[in-house]
mmCIF file of C-alpha atoms and ligand atoms in Angstrom:
data_model
loop_
_atom_site.group_PDB
_atom_site.id
_atom_site.type_symbol
_atom_site.label_atom_id
_atom_site.label_comp_id
_atom_site.label_asym_id
_atom_site.label_seq_id
_atom_site.Cartn_x
_atom_site.Cartn_y
_atom_site.Cartn_z
ATOM 1 C CA MET A 1095 277.035 -41.031 125.112
ATOM 2 C CA GLU A 1096 274.339 -43.366 126.293
ATOM 3 C CA ALA A 1097 270.833 -41.890 126.396
ATOM 4 C CA LYS A 1098 269.323 -42.102 129.860
ATOM 5 C CA SER A 1099 265.660 -42.201 130.715
ATOM 6 C CA ASP A 1100 263.714 -42.907 133.902
ATOM 7 C CA ILE A 1101 260.590 -43.648 131.911
ATOM 8 C CA ARG A 1102 259.251 -47.122 132.703
ATOM 9 C CA PHE A 1103 256.019 -48.811 131.689
ATOM 10 C CA THR A 1104 254.301 -51.037 134.231
ATOM 11 C CA ARG A 1105 253.709 -54.712 133.576
ATOM 12 C CA LYS A 1106 249.956 -54.034 133.844
ATOM 13 C CA LEU A 1107 250.091 -51.483 131.010
ATOM 14 C CA ILE A 1108 252.208 -53.754 128.829
ATOM 15 C CA GLU A 1109 249.787 -56.643 129.396
ATOM 16 C CA ARG A 1110 246.798 -54.475 128.557
ATOM 17 C CA LEU A 1111 248.462 -53.146 125.408
ATOM 18 C CA ALA A 1112 249.554 -56.616 124.345
ATOM 19 C CA LYS A 1113 245.966 -57.785 123.996
ATOM 20 C CA ALA A 1114 244.051 -54.566 123.310
ATOM 21 C CA TYR A 1115 241.847 -54.311 120.221
ATOM 22 C CA ASN A 1116 240.548 -50.783 120.901
ATOM 23 C CA VAL A 1117 242.865 -47.982 121.957
ATOM 24 C CA VAL A 1118 241.835 -44.334 122.295
ATOM 25 C CA VAL A 1119 243.986 -41.271 122.879
ATOM 26 C CA LEU A 1120 242.656 -37.903 124.039
ATOM 27 C CA THR A 1121 245.056 -35.041 123.387
ATOM 28 C CA GLY A 1122 245.276 -31.443 124.527
ATOM 29 C CA ALA A 1123 247.598 -28.483 124.035
ATOM 30 C CA GLY A 1124 250.478 -30.250 125.836
ATOM 31 C CA ILE A 1125 251.094 -32.615 122.920
ATOM 32 C CA SER A 1126 251.890 -29.610 120.720
ATOM 33 C CA ALA A 1127 254.021 -27.815 123.325
ATOM 34 C CA ALA A 1128 257.235 -29.403 121.995
ATOM 35 C CA SER A 1129 256.359 -27.987 118.562
ATOM 36 C CA GLY A 1130 256.457 -24.499 120.068
ATOM 37 C CA ILE A 1131 252.724 -23.825 120.341
ATOM 38 C CA PRO A 1132 251.824 -22.253 123.703
ATOM 39 C CA THR A 1133 249.340 -24.081 125.936
ATOM 40 C CA PHE A 1134 246.308 -22.268 127.396
ATOM 41 C CA ARG A 1135 246.780 -22.640 131.137
ATOM 42 C CA GLY A 1136 249.866 -22.670 133.340
ATOM 43 C CA LYS A 1137 252.609 -20.059 133.660
ATOM 44 C CA ASP A 1138 253.089 -19.123 130.006
ATOM 45 C CA GLY A 1139 249.586 -20.124 128.914
ATOM 46 C CA LEU A 1140 247.635 -18.020 126.409
ATOM 47 C CA TRP A 1141 244.731 -17.554 128.825
ATOM 48 C CA ASN A 1142 247.147 -15.982 131.314
ATOM 49 C CA LYS A 1143 247.926 -13.217 128.856
ATOM 50 C CA PHE A 1144 244.662 -12.866 126.971
ATOM 51 C CA ASN A 1145 241.024 -12.898 128.012
ATOM 52 C CA PRO A 1146 239.179 -15.696 126.202
ATOM 53 C CA GLN A 1147 235.854 -13.875 126.554
ATOM 54 C CA GLU A 1148 237.277 -11.007 124.484
ATOM 55 C CA LEU A 1149 238.788 -13.189 121.766
ATOM 56 C CA ALA A 1150 237.149 -16.579 121.640
ATOM 57 C CA SER A 1151 233.426 -16.139 122.203
ATOM 58 C CA VAL A 1152 230.360 -15.392 120.098
ATOM 59 C CA ASP A 1153 229.909 -12.077 121.967
ATOM 60 C CA ALA A 1154 233.470 -11.061 121.150
ATOM 61 C CA PHE A 1155 232.928 -11.761 117.447
ATOM 62 C CA MET A 1156 229.668 -9.825 117.380
ATOM 63 C CA ARG A 1157 231.290 -6.880 119.195
ATOM 64 C CA ASN A 1158 234.544 -6.761 117.298
ATOM 65 C CA PRO A 1159 235.010 -9.326 114.513
ATOM 66 C CA GLU A 1160 238.208 -7.640 113.271
ATOM 67 C CA LEU A 1161 239.894 -8.097 116.666
ATOM 68 C CA VAL A 1162 238.848 -11.749 116.817
ATOM 69 C CA TRP A 1163 240.184 -12.303 113.293
ATOM 70 C CA GLU A 1164 243.466 -10.595 114.198
ATOM 71 C CA TRP A 1165 243.860 -13.043 117.093
ATOM 72 C CA TYR A 1166 243.079 -16.075 114.942
ATOM 73 C CA ASN A 1167 245.319 -14.912 112.096
ATOM 74 C CA TRP A 1168 248.145 -14.503 114.610
ATOM 75 C CA ARG A 1169 247.563 -18.037 115.903
ATOM 76 C CA ARG A 1170 247.254 -19.413 112.378
ATOM 77 C CA GLN A 1171 250.594 -17.923 111.457
ATOM 78 C CA LEU A 1172 252.145 -19.358 114.613
ATOM 79 C CA ILE A 1173 250.839 -22.788 113.666
ATOM 80 C CA ARG A 1174 251.841 -22.500 109.989
ATOM 81 C CA ASP A 1175 255.421 -21.934 111.119
ATOM 82 C CA VAL A 1176 255.714 -25.129 113.195
ATOM 83 C CA GLN A 1177 255.964 -28.857 112.582
ATOM 84 C CA PRO A 1178 254.549 -31.897 114.363
ATOM 85 C CA ASN A 1179 256.900 -33.282 117.035
ATOM 86 C CA LEU A 1180 257.961 -36.801 118.048
ATOM 87 C CA GLY A 1181 254.807 -37.157 120.142
ATOM 88 C CA HIS A 1182 252.547 -36.604 117.107
ATOM 89 C CA TYR A 1183 254.663 -38.935 114.963
ATOM 90 C CA ALA A 1184 254.654 -41.662 117.621
ATOM 91 C CA LEU A 1185 250.847 -41.538 117.635
ATOM 92 C CA VAL A 1186 250.900 -42.084 113.858
ATOM 93 C CA ASP A 1187 253.026 -45.190 114.436
ATOM 94 C CA MET A 1188 250.730 -46.436 117.223
ATOM 95 C CA GLU A 1189 247.844 -46.657 114.749
ATOM 96 C CA ALA A 1190 249.564 -49.594 113.084
ATOM 97 C CA TYR A 1191 249.421 -51.821 116.168
ATOM 98 C CA PHE A 1192 245.705 -51.848 116.950
ATOM 99 C CA PRO A 1193 242.673 -52.793 114.852
ATOM 100 C CA GLU A 1194 240.785 -49.811 116.319
ATOM 101 C CA PHE A 1195 242.771 -46.710 117.160
ATOM 102 C CA TYR A 1196 241.344 -43.215 117.550
ATOM 103 C CA ILE A 1197 242.760 -39.845 118.475
ATOM 104 C CA ILE A 1198 240.260 -37.462 120.036
ATOM 105 C CA THR A 1199 241.807 -34.017 120.087
ATOM 106 C CA GLN A 1200 240.887 -30.728 121.722
ATOM 107 C CA ASN A 1201 243.556 -29.058 119.606
ATOM 108 C CA VAL A 1202 242.663 -26.962 116.589
ATOM 109 C CA ASP A 1203 246.232 -26.910 115.236
ATOM 110 C CA ASN A 1204 245.912 -29.670 112.607
ATOM 111 C CA LEU A 1205 249.252 -31.195 113.692
ATOM 112 C CA HIS A 1206 247.931 -34.754 114.143
ATOM 113 C CA GLN A 1207 246.667 -34.713 110.565
ATOM 114 C CA LEU A 1208 249.855 -33.071 109.294
ATOM 115 C CA ALA A 1209 251.899 -35.805 111.003
ATOM 116 C CA GLY A 1210 249.790 -38.430 109.218
ATOM 117 C CA SER A 1211 247.256 -39.700 111.775
ATOM 118 C CA ARG A 1212 244.093 -40.925 110.113
ATOM 119 C CA ASN A 1213 241.373 -41.429 112.710
ATOM 120 C CA VAL A 1214 241.313 -37.982 114.283
ATOM 121 C CA ILE A 1215 238.166 -36.690 115.963
ATOM 122 C CA GLU A 1216 238.336 -32.898 116.295
ATOM 123 C CA LEU A 1217 236.281 -31.771 119.278
ATOM 124 C CA HIS A 1218 237.053 -28.056 119.038
ATOM 125 C CA GLY A 1219 237.227 -27.605 115.264
ATOM 126 C CA ASN A 1220 240.240 -26.715 113.158
ATOM 127 C CA ILE A 1221 241.852 -23.280 113.018
ATOM 128 C CA MET A 1222 242.819 -23.754 109.361
ATOM 129 C CA ARG A 1223 239.157 -23.927 108.272
ATOM 130 C CA ASN A 1224 236.548 -21.155 107.962
ATOM 131 C CA LYS A 1225 232.786 -21.206 108.017
ATOM 132 C CA CYS A 1226 229.844 -18.829 107.899
ATOM 133 C CA PHE A 1227 228.856 -17.299 111.254
ATOM 134 C CA ASP A 1228 225.160 -17.433 110.286
ATOM 135 C CA CYS A 1229 224.544 -20.572 108.215
ATOM 136 C CA GLY A 1230 227.660 -22.617 109.102
ATOM 137 C CA LYS A 1231 228.598 -23.380 105.452
ATOM 138 C CA PRO A 1232 232.333 -24.038 104.994
ATOM 139 C CA TYR A 1233 234.253 -21.197 103.302
ATOM 140 C CA ALA A 1234 237.425 -21.956 101.369
ATOM 141 C CA GLY A 1235 238.745 -18.440 100.626
ATOM 142 C CA GLU A 1236 241.664 -16.714 102.358
ATOM 143 C CA ILE A 1237 241.041 -14.153 105.086
ATOM 144 C CA ARG A 1238 243.102 -11.038 104.381
ATOM 145 C CA LEU A 1239 242.578 -8.381 106.990
ATOM 146 C CA GLU A 1240 244.639 -5.771 105.111
ATOM 147 C CA LYS A 1241 241.501 -5.192 103.096
ATOM 148 C CA LYS A 1242 239.828 -4.263 106.394
ATOM 149 C CA GLU A 1243 236.825 -6.241 105.373
ATOM 150 C CA ILE A 1244 235.838 -9.661 106.591
ATOM 151 C CA PRO A 1245 234.518 -11.801 103.732
ATOM 152 C CA ARG A 1246 230.849 -12.706 103.647
ATOM 153 C CA CYS A 1247 229.190 -16.008 102.886
ATOM 154 C CA PRO A 1248 228.328 -16.377 99.187
ATOM 155 C CA GLU A 1249 225.159 -18.250 100.222
ATOM 156 C CA CYS A 1250 223.618 -16.074 102.932
ATOM 157 C CA GLY A 1251 225.794 -12.973 103.347
ATOM 158 C CA GLY A 1252 226.836 -13.853 106.923
ATOM 159 C CA LEU A 1253 230.315 -12.978 108.196
ATOM 160 C CA ILE A 1254 233.005 -15.623 107.792
ATOM 161 C CA ARG A 1255 234.548 -16.911 111.041
ATOM 162 C CA PRO A 1256 237.160 -19.521 111.974
ATOM 163 C CA ASP A 1257 235.766 -23.055 112.284
ATOM 164 C CA VAL A 1258 236.625 -23.482 115.954
ATOM 165 C CA VAL A 1259 234.490 -23.923 119.047
ATOM 166 C CA TRP A 1260 234.227 -20.764 121.143
ATOM 167 C CA PHE A 1261 233.421 -20.408 124.832
ATOM 168 C CA GLY A 1262 229.750 -20.999 125.408
ATOM 169 C CA GLU A 1263 229.256 -22.892 122.118
ATOM 170 C CA PHE A 1264 228.243 -26.502 121.657
ATOM 171 C CA LEU A 1265 230.744 -28.968 120.249
ATOM 172 C CA PRO A 1266 230.184 -30.365 116.741
ATOM 173 C CA GLU A 1267 227.459 -32.946 117.333
ATOM 174 C CA GLU A 1268 228.942 -35.799 115.304
ATOM 175 C CA ALA A 1269 232.431 -35.297 116.800
ATOM 176 C CA ILE A 1270 231.259 -35.555 120.412
ATOM 177 C CA ARG A 1271 228.941 -38.469 119.594
ATOM 178 C CA LYS A 1272 231.787 -40.410 117.975
ATOM 179 C CA ALA A 1273 234.184 -39.454 120.787
ATOM 180 C CA GLN A 1274 231.776 -40.836 123.382
ATOM 181 C CA GLU A 1275 231.227 -43.989 121.339
ATOM 182 C CA VAL A 1276 234.926 -44.809 120.935
ATOM 183 C CA SER A 1277 235.710 -43.871 124.552
ATOM 184 C CA THR A 1278 233.038 -46.285 125.742
ATOM 185 C CA ALA A 1279 234.616 -49.084 123.671
ATOM 186 C CA ALA A 1280 238.252 -48.315 124.612
ATOM 187 C CA GLU A 1281 240.276 -51.009 126.359
ATOM 188 C CA VAL A 1282 243.192 -48.668 126.958
ATOM 189 C CA PHE A 1283 242.587 -44.902 127.099
ATOM 190 C CA PHE A 1284 245.434 -42.368 127.119
ATOM 191 C CA SER A 1285 244.872 -38.786 128.269
ATOM 192 C CA ILE A 1286 247.822 -36.812 126.947
ATOM 193 C CA GLY A 1287 248.812 -33.178 127.516
ATOM 194 C CA THR A 1288 245.493 -31.867 128.731
ATOM 195 C CA SER A 1289 244.646 -30.053 131.968
ATOM 196 C CA SER A 1290 241.450 -32.161 132.045
ATOM 197 C CA THR A 1291 239.390 -29.134 133.023
ATOM 198 C CA VAL A 1292 237.317 -28.318 129.936
ATOM 199 C CA GLU A 1293 234.039 -30.154 129.425
ATOM 200 C CA PRO A 1294 232.787 -32.222 127.748
ATOM 201 C CA ALA A 1295 236.272 -33.506 126.771
ATOM 202 C CA ALA A 1296 237.234 -33.822 130.456
ATOM 203 C CA SER A 1297 234.492 -36.427 130.996
ATOM 204 C CA LEU A 1298 235.683 -38.813 128.267
ATOM 205 C CA PRO A 1299 238.380 -40.553 130.368
ATOM 206 C CA TYR A 1300 235.764 -41.180 133.097
ATOM 207 C CA LEU A 1301 233.417 -42.649 130.504
ATOM 208 C CA ALA A 1302 236.212 -44.915 129.273
ATOM 209 C CA LYS A 1303 237.261 -46.040 132.745
ATOM 210 C CA GLY A 1304 233.658 -46.562 133.795
ATOM 211 C CA ASN A 1305 233.346 -48.974 130.877
ATOM 212 C CA GLY A 1306 236.451 -50.952 131.797
ATOM 213 C CA ALA A 1307 239.315 -49.097 130.077
ATOM 214 C CA TYR A 1308 242.768 -48.984 131.608
ATOM 215 C CA LEU A 1309 243.353 -45.243 132.040
ATOM 216 C CA VAL A 1310 246.805 -43.758 131.495
ATOM 217 C CA GLU A 1311 247.711 -40.087 131.852
ATOM 218 C CA ILE A 1312 250.799 -38.596 130.203
ATOM 219 C CA ASN A 1313 251.504 -35.134 131.595
ATOM 220 C CA PRO A 1314 254.479 -33.628 133.453
ATOM 221 C CA GLU A 1315 252.030 -31.910 135.834
ATOM 222 C CA GLU A 1316 249.313 -33.212 138.122
ATOM 223 C CA THR A 1317 245.718 -32.685 136.919
ATOM 224 C CA PRO A 1318 242.279 -33.460 138.350
ATOM 225 C CA LEU A 1319 242.469 -36.751 136.400
ATOM 226 C CA SER A 1320 245.730 -37.901 137.997
ATOM 227 C CA SER A 1321 244.135 -39.487 141.062
ATOM 228 C CA VAL A 1322 241.607 -41.347 138.884
ATOM 229 C CA ALA A 1323 244.103 -42.666 136.317
ATOM 230 C CA ASP A 1324 245.378 -46.232 136.670
ATOM 231 C CA GLU A 1325 248.812 -44.871 135.999
ATOM 232 C CA THR A 1326 250.413 -41.527 135.298
ATOM 233 C CA LEU A 1327 253.575 -41.001 133.300
ATOM 234 C CA ARG A 1328 254.806 -37.633 134.502
ATOM 235 C CA TYR A 1329 256.980 -36.774 131.513
ATOM 236 C CA PRO A 1330 256.593 -34.753 128.302
ATOM 237 C CA ALA A 1331 254.609 -36.596 125.636
ATOM 238 C CA ASP A 1332 257.354 -36.273 123.022
ATOM 239 C CA GLN A 1333 259.642 -38.285 125.343
ATOM 240 C CA VAL A 1334 257.175 -40.945 126.476
ATOM 241 C CA LEU A 1335 255.392 -41.791 123.219
ATOM 242 C CA PRO A 1336 258.405 -42.803 121.084
ATOM 243 C CA LEU A 1337 259.409 -45.208 123.889
ATOM 244 C CA LEU A 1338 255.897 -46.593 123.950
ATOM 245 C CA VAL A 1339 256.141 -47.325 120.222
ATOM 246 C CA ILE A 1340 259.388 -49.240 120.827
ATOM 247 C CA ALA A 1341 257.610 -51.257 123.525
ATOM 248 C CA LEU A 1342 254.689 -51.945 121.167
ATOM 249 C CA GLU A 1343 257.014 -53.213 118.464
ATOM 250 C CA ARG A 1344 258.404 -55.704 120.992
ATOM 251 C CA ILE A 1345 255.075 -56.910 122.358
ATOM 252 C CA ARG A 1346 252.847 -56.824 119.282
ATOM 253 C CA GLY A 1347 254.889 -56.519 116.133
ATOM 254 C CA ARG A 1348 253.393 -54.724 113.210
ATOM 255 C CA ALA A 1349 250.612 -57.231 112.810
ATOM 256 C CA LYS A 1350 247.958 -55.399 110.971
ATOM 257 C CA LYS A 1351 246.289 -52.927 108.769
ATOM 258 C CA ASN A 1352 247.621 -50.450 106.236
HETATM 259 P P1 OAD B 832 245.756 -26.560 128.818
HETATM 260 O O1 OAD B 832 246.642 -25.417 128.502
HETATM 261 O O2 OAD B 832 244.629 -26.324 129.746
HETATM 262 O O3 OAD B 832 246.613 -27.761 129.445
HETATM 263 C C1 OAD B 832 247.790 -28.216 128.826
HETATM 264 C C2 OAD B 832 248.327 -29.391 129.629
HETATM 265 O O4 OAD B 832 249.457 -29.908 128.953
HETATM 266 C C3 OAD B 832 248.764 -29.032 131.050
HETATM 267 O O5 OAD B 832 248.193 -29.951 131.973
HETATM 268 C C4 OAD B 832 250.299 -29.210 130.998
HETATM 269 O O6 OAD B 832 250.831 -29.690 132.234
HETATM 270 C C5 OAD B 832 250.453 -30.237 129.912
HETATM 271 N N1 OAD B 832 251.750 -30.227 129.203
HETATM 272 C C6 OAD B 832 252.577 -29.190 128.960
HETATM 273 N N2 OAD B 832 253.638 -29.595 128.242
HETATM 274 C C7 OAD B 832 253.482 -30.917 128.009
HETATM 275 C C8 OAD B 832 254.226 -31.906 127.292
HETATM 276 N N3 OAD B 832 255.384 -31.609 126.682
HETATM 277 N N4 OAD B 832 253.747 -33.172 127.263
HETATM 278 C C9 OAD B 832 252.585 -33.497 127.874
HETATM 279 N N5 OAD B 832 251.839 -32.596 128.561
HETATM 280 C C10 OAD B 832 252.276 -31.331 128.622
HETATM 281 O O7 OAD B 832 245.256 -27.170 127.430
HETATM 282 P P2 OAD B 832 244.003 -28.113 127.136
HETATM 283 O O8 OAD B 832 243.762 -29.054 128.251
HETATM 284 O O9 OAD B 832 244.217 -28.646 125.786
HETATM 285 O O10 OAD B 832 239.472 -24.838 124.110
HETATM 286 O O11 OAD B 832 242.836 -27.046 127.099
HETATM 287 C C11 OAD B 832 241.557 -27.472 126.798
HETATM 288 C C12 OAD B 832 240.833 -26.407 126.023
HETATM 289 O O12 OAD B 832 240.875 -25.172 126.736
HETATM 290 C C13 OAD B 832 241.434 -26.063 124.685
HETATM 291 O O13 OAD B 832 241.062 -26.946 123.650
HETATM 292 C C14 OAD B 832 240.882 -24.697 124.419
HETATM 293 C C15 OAD B 832 241.095 -24.081 125.782
HETATM 294 O O14 OAD B 832 240.249 -23.034 126.094
HETATM 295 C C16 OAD B 832 238.902 -24.082 123.176
HETATM 296 O O15 OAD B 832 239.512 -23.221 122.582
HETATM 297 C C17 OAD B 832 237.466 -24.400 122.948
#
């Protein structure tokens, strides 16, 4: 049976991609939806069932670190059990077509790296890593809650926490600096699978467009960015991105780096 798709790329996008040197992709929870990881907002979103202030904030950790760890261990397990999807793999392939190609992700699920992407800027940390709550030193040990005791930092004695950004916390300084730098330089900027509501990530597409980037949104639903984007592809990322790679092969060939 012949595969059918309504997905079409505009001539403008193809022309921009044909000559682009710098391409930047911002991803959110939607890119991992096809892998089976729930998004945060929307009907079945995590923040519809759980209160982020009770699970993903500094106050929550100070009040009840065991509960916060239970939540993160549950999410870790969920993530350990899944694989990257065609959207993640297509982004790995896209790297090969542009001299400068960056993925800025709000996701903490490590799936871009697991798929094989190299230039990944993690804005909200990585759920697979731990660090000290007090001094911030990375911590490599396992967190086993059966022992009913959260490990402490060998350096300063502080409690160990997941290395993710919580509500009310600043983003890792170097990550946001680099994200702003590459967004400013982008010639084509893709916003993929994000509700475009959480700052400062939500401002990056505006920064890119303000500096001349062609702005493309890939999301089955409308977002606050939709009316600003030069074009919106209202389909799941795992359907659009493999087709985009086929288009890139036609218009650019695999011209470059390893
Ligand atoms: P959201 O849950 O807010 O938004 C997910 C977006 O993905 C929605 O706009 C969906 O329409 C879209 N979507 C769903 N399935 C899709 C698919 N197959 N392909 C493409 N898009 C799809 O997630 P984020 O925008 O990532 O922060 O949320 C931003 C931040 O809010 C998260 O990083 C997290 C959360 O609180 C922290 O934990 C600090």
